CSV table of C-alpha atoms and ligand atoms in Angstrom, one decimal:
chain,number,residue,atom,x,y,z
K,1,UNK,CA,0.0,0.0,0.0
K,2,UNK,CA,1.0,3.5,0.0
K,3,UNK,CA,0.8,6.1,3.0
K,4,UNK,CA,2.2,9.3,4.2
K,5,UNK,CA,5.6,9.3,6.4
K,6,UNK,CA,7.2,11.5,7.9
K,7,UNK,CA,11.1,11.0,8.2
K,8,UNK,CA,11.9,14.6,9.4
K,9,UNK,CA,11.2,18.3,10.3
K,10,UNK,CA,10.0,18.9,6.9
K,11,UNK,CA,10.6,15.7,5.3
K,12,UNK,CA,7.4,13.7,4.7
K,13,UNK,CA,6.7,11.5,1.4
K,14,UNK,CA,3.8,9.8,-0.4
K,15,UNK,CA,5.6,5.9,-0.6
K,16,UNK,CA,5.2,2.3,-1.0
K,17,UNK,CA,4.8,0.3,2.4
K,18,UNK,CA,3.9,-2.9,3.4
K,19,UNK,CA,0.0,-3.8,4.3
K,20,UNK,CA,-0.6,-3.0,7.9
K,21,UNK,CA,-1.7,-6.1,9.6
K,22,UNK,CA,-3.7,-7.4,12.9
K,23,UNK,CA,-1.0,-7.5,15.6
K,24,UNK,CA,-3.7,-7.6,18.7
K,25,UNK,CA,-6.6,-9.5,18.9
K,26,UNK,CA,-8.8,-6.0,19.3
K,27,UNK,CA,-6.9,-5.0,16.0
K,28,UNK,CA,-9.1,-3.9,12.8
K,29,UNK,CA,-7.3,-3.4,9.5
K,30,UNK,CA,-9.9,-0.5,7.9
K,31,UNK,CA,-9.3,0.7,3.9
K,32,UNK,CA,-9.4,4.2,4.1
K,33,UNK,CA,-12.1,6.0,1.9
K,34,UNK,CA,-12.0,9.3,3.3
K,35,UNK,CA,-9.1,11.1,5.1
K,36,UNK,CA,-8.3,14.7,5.8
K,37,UNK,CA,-5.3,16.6,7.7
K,38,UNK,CA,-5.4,18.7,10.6
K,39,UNK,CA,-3.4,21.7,11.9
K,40,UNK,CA,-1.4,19.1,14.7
K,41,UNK,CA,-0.4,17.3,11.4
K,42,UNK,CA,1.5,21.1,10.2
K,43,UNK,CA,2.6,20.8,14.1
K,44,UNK,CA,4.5,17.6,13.0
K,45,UNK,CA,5.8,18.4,10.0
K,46,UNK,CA,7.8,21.3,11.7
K,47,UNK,CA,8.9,19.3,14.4
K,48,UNK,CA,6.6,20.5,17.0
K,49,UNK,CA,5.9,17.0,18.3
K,50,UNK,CA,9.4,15.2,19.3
K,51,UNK,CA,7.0,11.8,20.4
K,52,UNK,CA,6.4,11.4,16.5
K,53,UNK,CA,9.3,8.8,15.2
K,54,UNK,CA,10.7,8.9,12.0
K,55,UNK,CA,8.7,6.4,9.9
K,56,UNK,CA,6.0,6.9,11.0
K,57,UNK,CA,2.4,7.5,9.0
K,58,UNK,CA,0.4,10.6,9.8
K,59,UNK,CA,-3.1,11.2,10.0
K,60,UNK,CA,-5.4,10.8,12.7
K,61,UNK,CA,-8.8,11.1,11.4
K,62,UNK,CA,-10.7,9.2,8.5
K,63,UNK,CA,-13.6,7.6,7.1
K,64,UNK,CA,-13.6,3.6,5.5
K,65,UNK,CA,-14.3,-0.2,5.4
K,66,UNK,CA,-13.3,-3.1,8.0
K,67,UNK,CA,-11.6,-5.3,5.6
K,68,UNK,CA,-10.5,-7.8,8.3
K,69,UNK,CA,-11.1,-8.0,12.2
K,70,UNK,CA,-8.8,-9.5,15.1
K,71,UNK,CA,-10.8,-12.9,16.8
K,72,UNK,CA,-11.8,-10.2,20.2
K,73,UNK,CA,-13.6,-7.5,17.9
K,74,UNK,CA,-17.5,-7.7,18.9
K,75,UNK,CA,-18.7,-4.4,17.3
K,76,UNK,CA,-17.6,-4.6,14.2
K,77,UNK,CA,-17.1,-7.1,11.0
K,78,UNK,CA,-15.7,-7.1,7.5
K,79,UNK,CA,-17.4,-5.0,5.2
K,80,UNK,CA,-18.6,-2.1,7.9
K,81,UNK,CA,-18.1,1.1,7.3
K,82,UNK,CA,-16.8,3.0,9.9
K,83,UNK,CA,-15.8,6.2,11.5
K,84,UNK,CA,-11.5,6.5,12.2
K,85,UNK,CA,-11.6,8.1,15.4
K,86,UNK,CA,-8.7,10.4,16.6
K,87,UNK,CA,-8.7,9.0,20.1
K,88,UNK,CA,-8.0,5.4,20.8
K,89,UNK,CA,-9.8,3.9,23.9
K,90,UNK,CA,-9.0,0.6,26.4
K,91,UNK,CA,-12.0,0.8,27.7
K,92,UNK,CA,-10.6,-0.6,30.7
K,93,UNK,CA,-8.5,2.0,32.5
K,94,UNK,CA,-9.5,4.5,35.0
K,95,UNK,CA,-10.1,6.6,32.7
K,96,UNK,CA,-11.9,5.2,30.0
K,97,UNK,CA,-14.1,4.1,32.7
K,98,UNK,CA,-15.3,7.6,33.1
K,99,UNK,CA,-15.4,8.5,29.2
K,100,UNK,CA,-12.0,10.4,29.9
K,101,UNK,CA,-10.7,8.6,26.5
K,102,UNK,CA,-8.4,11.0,25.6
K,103,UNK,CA,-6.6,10.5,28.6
K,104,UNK,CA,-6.5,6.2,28.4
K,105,UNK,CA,-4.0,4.6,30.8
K,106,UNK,CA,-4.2,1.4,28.5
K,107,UNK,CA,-2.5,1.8,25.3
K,108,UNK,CA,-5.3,4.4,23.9
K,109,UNK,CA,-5.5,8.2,23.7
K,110,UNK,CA,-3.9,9.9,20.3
K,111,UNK,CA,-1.9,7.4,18.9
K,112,UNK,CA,-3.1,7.8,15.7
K,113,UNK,CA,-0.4,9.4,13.2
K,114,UNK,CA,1.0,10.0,16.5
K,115,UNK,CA,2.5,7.1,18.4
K,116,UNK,CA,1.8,4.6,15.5
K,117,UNK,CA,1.0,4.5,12.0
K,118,UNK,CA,-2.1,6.5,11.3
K,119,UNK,CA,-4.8,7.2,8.4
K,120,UNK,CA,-3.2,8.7,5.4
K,121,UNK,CA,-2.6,6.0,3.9
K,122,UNK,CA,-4.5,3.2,2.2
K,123,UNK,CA,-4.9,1.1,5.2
K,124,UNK,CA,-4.6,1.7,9.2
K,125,UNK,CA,-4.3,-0.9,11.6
K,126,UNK,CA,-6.7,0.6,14.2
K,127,UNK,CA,-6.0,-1.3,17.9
K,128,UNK,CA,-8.9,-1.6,20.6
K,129,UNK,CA,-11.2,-1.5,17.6
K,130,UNK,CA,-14.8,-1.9,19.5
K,131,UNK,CA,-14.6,1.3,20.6
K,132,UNK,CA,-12.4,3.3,18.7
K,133,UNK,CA,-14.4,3.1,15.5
K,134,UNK,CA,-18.0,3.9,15.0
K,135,UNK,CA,-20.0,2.3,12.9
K,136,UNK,CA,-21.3,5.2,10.5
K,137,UNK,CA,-25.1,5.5,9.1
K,138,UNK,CA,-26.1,5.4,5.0
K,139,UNK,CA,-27.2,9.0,5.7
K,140,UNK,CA,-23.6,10.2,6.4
K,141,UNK,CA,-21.5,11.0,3.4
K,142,UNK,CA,-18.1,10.5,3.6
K,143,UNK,CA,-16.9,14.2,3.4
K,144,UNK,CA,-19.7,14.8,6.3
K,145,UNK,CA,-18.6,12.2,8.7
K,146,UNK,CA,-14.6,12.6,8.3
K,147,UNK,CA,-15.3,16.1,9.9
K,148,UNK,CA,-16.5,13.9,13.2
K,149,UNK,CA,-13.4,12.4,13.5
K,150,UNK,CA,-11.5,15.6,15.2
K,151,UNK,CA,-12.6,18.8,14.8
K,152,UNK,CA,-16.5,18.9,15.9
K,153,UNK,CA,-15.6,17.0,19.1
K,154,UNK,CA,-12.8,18.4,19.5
K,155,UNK,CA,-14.4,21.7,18.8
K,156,UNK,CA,-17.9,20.6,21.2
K,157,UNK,CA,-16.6,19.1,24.4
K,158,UNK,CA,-13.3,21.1,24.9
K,159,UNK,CA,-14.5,24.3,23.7
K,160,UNK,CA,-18.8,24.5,24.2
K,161,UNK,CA,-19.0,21.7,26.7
K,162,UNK,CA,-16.1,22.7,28.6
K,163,UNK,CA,-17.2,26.6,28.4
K,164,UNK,CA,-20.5,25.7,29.8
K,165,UNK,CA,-22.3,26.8,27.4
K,166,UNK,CA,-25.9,27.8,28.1
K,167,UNK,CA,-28.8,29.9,26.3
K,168,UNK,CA,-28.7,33.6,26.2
K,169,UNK,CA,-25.0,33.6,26.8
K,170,UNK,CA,-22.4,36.1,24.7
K,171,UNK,CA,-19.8,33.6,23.9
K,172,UNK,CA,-16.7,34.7,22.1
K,173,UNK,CA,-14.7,32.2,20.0
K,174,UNK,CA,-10.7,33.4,19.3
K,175,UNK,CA,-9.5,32.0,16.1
K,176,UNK,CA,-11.9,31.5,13.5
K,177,UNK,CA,-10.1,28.2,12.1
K,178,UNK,CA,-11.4,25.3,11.6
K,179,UNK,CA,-11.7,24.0,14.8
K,180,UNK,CA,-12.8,27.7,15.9
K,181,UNK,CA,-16.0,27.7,13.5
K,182,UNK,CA,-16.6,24.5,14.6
K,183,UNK,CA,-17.3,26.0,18.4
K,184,UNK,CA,-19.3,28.7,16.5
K,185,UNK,CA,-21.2,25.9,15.1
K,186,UNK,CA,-21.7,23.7,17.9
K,187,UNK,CA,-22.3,26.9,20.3
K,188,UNK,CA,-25.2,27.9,18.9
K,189,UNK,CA,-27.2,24.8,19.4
K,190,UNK,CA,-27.3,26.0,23.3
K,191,UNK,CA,-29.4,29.5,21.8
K,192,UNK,CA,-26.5,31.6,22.9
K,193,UNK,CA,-27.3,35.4,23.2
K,194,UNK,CA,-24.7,35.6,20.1
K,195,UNK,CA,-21.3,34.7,19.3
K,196,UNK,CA,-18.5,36.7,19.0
K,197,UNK,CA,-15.7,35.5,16.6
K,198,UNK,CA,-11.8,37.2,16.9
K,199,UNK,CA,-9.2,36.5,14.2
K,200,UNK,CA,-6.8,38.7,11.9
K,201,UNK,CA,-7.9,37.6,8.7
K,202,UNK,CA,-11.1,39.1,6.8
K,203,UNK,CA,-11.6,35.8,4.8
K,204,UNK,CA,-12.1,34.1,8.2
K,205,UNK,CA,-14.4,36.2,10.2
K,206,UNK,CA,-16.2,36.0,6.9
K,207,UNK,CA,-16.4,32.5,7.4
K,208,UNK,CA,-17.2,32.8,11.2
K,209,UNK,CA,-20.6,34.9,9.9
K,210,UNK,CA,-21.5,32.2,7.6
K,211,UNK,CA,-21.0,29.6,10.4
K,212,UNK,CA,-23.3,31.4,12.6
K,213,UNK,CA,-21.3,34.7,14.9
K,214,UNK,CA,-23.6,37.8,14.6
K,215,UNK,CA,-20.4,39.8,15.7
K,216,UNK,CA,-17.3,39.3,14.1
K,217,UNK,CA,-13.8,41.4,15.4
K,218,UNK,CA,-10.5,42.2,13.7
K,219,UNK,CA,-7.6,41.1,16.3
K,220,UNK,CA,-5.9,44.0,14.7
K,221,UNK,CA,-8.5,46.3,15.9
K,222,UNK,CA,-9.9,46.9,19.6
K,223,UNK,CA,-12.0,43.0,20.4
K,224,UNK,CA,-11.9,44.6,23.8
K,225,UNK,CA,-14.0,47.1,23.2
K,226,UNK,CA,-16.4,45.8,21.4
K,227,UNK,CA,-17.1,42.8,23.7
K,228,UNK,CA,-17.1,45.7,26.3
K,229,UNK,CA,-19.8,47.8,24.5
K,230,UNK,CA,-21.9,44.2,23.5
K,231,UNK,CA,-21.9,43.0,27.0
K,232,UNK,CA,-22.1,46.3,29.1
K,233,UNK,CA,-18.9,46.4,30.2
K,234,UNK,CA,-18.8,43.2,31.8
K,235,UNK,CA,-17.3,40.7,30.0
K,236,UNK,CA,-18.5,37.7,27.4
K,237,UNK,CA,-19.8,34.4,29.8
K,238,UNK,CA,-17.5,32.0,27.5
K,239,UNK,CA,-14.5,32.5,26.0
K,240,UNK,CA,-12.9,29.7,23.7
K,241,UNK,CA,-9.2,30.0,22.2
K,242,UNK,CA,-8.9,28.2,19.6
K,243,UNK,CA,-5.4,29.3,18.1
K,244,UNK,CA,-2.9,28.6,20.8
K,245,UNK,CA,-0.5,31.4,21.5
K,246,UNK,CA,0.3,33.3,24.4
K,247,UNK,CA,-1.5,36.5,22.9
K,248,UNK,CA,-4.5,35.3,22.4
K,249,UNK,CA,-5.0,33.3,25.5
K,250,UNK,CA,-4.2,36.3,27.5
K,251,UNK,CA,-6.9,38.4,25.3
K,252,UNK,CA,-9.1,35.9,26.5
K,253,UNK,CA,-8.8,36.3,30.0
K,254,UNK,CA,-9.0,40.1,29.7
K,255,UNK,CA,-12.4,39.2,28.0
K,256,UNK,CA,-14.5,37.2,30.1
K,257,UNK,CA,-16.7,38.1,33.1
K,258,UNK,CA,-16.3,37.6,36.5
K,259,UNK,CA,-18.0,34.2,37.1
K,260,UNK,CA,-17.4,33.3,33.6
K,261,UNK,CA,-15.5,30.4,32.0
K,262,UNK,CA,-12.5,30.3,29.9
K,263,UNK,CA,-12.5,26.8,27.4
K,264,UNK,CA,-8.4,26.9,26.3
K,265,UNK,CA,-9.0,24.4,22.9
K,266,UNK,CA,-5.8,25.7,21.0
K,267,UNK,CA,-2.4,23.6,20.9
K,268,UNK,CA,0.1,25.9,22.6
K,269,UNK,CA,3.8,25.4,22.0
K,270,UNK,CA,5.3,28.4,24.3
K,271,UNK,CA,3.8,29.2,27.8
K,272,UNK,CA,1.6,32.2,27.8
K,273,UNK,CA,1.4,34.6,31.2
K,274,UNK,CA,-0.9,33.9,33.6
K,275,UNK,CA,-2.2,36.9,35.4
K,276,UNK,CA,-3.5,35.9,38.5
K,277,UNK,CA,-2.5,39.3,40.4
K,278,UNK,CA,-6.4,40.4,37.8
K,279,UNK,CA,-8.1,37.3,37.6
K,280,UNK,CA,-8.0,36.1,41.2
K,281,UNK,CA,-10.7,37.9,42.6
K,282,UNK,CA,-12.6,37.1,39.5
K,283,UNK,CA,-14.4,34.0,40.0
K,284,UNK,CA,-12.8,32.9,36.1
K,285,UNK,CA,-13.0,29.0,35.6
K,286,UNK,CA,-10.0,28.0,32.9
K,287,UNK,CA,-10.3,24.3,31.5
K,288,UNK,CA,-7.7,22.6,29.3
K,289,UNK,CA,-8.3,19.2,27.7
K,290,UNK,CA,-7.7,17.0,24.6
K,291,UNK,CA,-10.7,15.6,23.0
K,292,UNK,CA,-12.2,12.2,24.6
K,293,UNK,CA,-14.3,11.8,21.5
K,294,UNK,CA,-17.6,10.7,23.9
K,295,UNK,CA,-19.5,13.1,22.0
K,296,UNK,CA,-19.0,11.0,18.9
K,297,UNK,CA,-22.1,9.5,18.9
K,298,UNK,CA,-24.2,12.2,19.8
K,299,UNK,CA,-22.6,14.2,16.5
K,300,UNK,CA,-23.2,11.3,14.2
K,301,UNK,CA,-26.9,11.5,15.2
K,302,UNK,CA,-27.4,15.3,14.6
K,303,UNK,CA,-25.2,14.6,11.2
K,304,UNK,CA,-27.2,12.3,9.8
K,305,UNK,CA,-30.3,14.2,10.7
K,306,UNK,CA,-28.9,17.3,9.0
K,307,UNK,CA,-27.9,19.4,12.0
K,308,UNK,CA,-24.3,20.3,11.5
K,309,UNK,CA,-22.7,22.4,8.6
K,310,UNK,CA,-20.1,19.9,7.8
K,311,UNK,CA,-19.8,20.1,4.6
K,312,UNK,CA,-19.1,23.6,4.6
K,313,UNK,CA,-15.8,23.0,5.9
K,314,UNK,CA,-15.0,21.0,3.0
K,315,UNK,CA,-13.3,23.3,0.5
K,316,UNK,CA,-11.1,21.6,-1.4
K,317,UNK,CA,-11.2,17.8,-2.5
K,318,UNK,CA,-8.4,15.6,-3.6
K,319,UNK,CA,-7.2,11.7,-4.9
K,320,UNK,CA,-5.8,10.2,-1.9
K,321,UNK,CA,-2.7,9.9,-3.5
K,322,UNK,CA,-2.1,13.7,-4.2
K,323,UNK,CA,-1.6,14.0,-0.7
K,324,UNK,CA,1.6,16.1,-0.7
K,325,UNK,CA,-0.5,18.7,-2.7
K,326,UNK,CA,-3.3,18.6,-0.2
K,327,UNK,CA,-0.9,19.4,2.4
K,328,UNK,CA,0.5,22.2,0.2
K,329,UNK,CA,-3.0,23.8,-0.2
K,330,UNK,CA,-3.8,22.8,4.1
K,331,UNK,CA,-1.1,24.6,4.7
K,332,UNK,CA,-1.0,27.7,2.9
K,333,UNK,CA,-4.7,28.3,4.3
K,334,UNK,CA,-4.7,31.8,4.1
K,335,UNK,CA,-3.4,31.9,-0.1
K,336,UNK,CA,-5.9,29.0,-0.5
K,337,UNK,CA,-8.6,29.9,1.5
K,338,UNK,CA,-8.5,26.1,2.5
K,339,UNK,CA,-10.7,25.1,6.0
K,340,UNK,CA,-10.4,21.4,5.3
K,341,UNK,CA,-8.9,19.4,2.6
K,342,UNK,CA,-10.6,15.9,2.3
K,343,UNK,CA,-8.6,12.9,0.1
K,344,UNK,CA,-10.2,9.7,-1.3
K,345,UNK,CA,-14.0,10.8,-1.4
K,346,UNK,CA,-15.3,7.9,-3.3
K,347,UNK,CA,-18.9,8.1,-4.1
K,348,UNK,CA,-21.3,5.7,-2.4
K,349,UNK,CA,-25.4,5.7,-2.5
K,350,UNK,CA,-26.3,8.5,0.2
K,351,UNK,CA,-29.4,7.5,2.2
K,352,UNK,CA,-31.6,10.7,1.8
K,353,UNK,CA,-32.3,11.8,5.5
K,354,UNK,CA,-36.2,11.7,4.2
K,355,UNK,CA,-36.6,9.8,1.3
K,356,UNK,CA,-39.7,11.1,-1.4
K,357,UNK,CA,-42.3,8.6,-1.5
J,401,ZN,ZN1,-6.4,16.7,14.7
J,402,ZN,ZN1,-8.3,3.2,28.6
């Protein structure tokens, strides 16, 4: 088969490989159908994640067809198609126990195109298969459902979940990427007051309107202020970051209220300040996390009924082997106007969610 490795700080390469095969009975081999590349991938790629050997296939999130099952699999059989999902689970550990999957003690967590060999690529082994794939409905395209793979839960329970969320609320989302207008998306299913989105570039608070914010700010221009004069001078009750650098997690401190809650969902590489000497009389709640996933099958369901704008992140399409220009387009987002790039894409009979009669 063929896959994407990368060997070094910007050395990666579309190549010949051998098959993956089952090496644990709770192994699946899936053929991927669907795949896309996240921001952590670019994080790679430059060298941002030392854990990620050389030799190693990237990609942590896809869409395909069990095409052989280890003898311990119950959930699944040749011929499903599934969901690829970026975390990994046990199921037995402490915390899988509590749906903490992101966090499994027992060879789980991100280990996708992280630890092992992950999606971008024909086939990926996928260990403690029964329930680290989902089973996916006929009403879920492929380009719909690869989108629940990361960013949507990712963007839900770190960011809206974690924020606590809750009608008539003035949340403001920082960094209107993609995992940023996913929280604008996923907010406004709680009836939020409105939504504030922050970024620098025009194209993406552009995008941030069309994904729901009825306030969009230029970082380049005063977001204080105008959360300020939306809120009455107190402050927005949710902030999410959703870039990851020390600037904008600080902006989002200075914009929340007393009482209210800051959701951090950006990857951070250098520490930001924390100013306690302002926020400790404040009453602020700040959460961290990496995605558990548990609201996987709660996004399927509103998917296939037609609830969340997936396929609007989809902007560009590619054959799975023209991944290197995928990652050229990904990655030069702003030139490109890419959200998410999605390889593979075959076409298969779509369910309508209510079929004519
Ligand atoms: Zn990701
Ligand atoms: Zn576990």
């Amino acid at each position: 088969m063929k896959g994407y490795v990368f060997h070094a700080p910007g050395q990666s390469t579309w190549q010949e490989l051998p098959d993956p095969a089952i090496e644990d009975p709770t192994d699946v081999i899936v053929r991927v159908d669907a795949v896309t590349i996240c921001g952590t991938d670019l994080h790679i790629l430059k060298g941002d994640v030392p854990e990620v050997r050389p030799g190693t296939v990237l990609g942590h999130e896809a869409v395909g067809e069990i095409v052989e099952t280890g003898t311990d699999v119950r959930t699944v059989r040749p011929g499903d198609r599934v969901l690829v999902s970026c975390i990994s689970a046990c199921g037995r550990c402490g915390y899988c126990r509590e749906g903490m999957y992101g966090q499994c003690r027992g060879g789980g967590g991100w280990i996708l195109g992280h630890l092992i060999d992950g999606t971008q690529a024909e086939y990926v082994r996928v260990p403690h298969a029964d329930l680290s794939v989902h089973p996916l409905p006929g009403t879920v395209a492929n380009e719909d459902a690869v989108l629940l793979a990361d960013i949507f839960p990712t963007a839900y329970e770190v960011g809206v979940l974690n924020g606590r969320v809750r009608p008539g609320d003035t949340v403001v989302v920082v960094g209107a990427g993609p995992v940023g207008l996913a929280a604008i998306a996923t907010a406004r299913l709680f009836g939020p007051e409105r939504v504030v989105a922050v970024d620098r570039a025009a194209s993406r608070l552009q995008a941030a309107k069309e994904f729901g914010a009825e306030a969009v700010a230029d970082a380049g221009e005063d977001p204080e202020q105008l959360i300020a004069d939306l809120t009455g001078g107190l402050g927005a009750d949710v902030v999410i970051e959703a870039v990851g650098l020390p600037e904008t997690f600080e902006l989002c401190t200075r914009v929340v209220r007393p009482g209210g809650h800051l959701a951090n969902v950006g990857v951070h590489g250098a520490s930001a300040t924390l100013h306690l000497e302002d926020l400790w009389i404040r009453n602020v709640t700040i959460t961290t996390g990496l995605v558990d996933t548990h609201s996987t099958p709660t996004l399927l369901r509103m998917a296939a009924a037609g609830r969340l704008p997936t396929r609007q992140f989809v902007t560009h399409t590619f054959p799975l082997d023209h991944m290197q220009e995928a990652y050229d387009v990904f990655g030069n987002a702003a030139e490109t106007g890419a959200l998410k790039v999605v390889l593979g894409v075959p076409q298969h009979e779509v369910v309508p969610v209510h079929p004519t009669v």
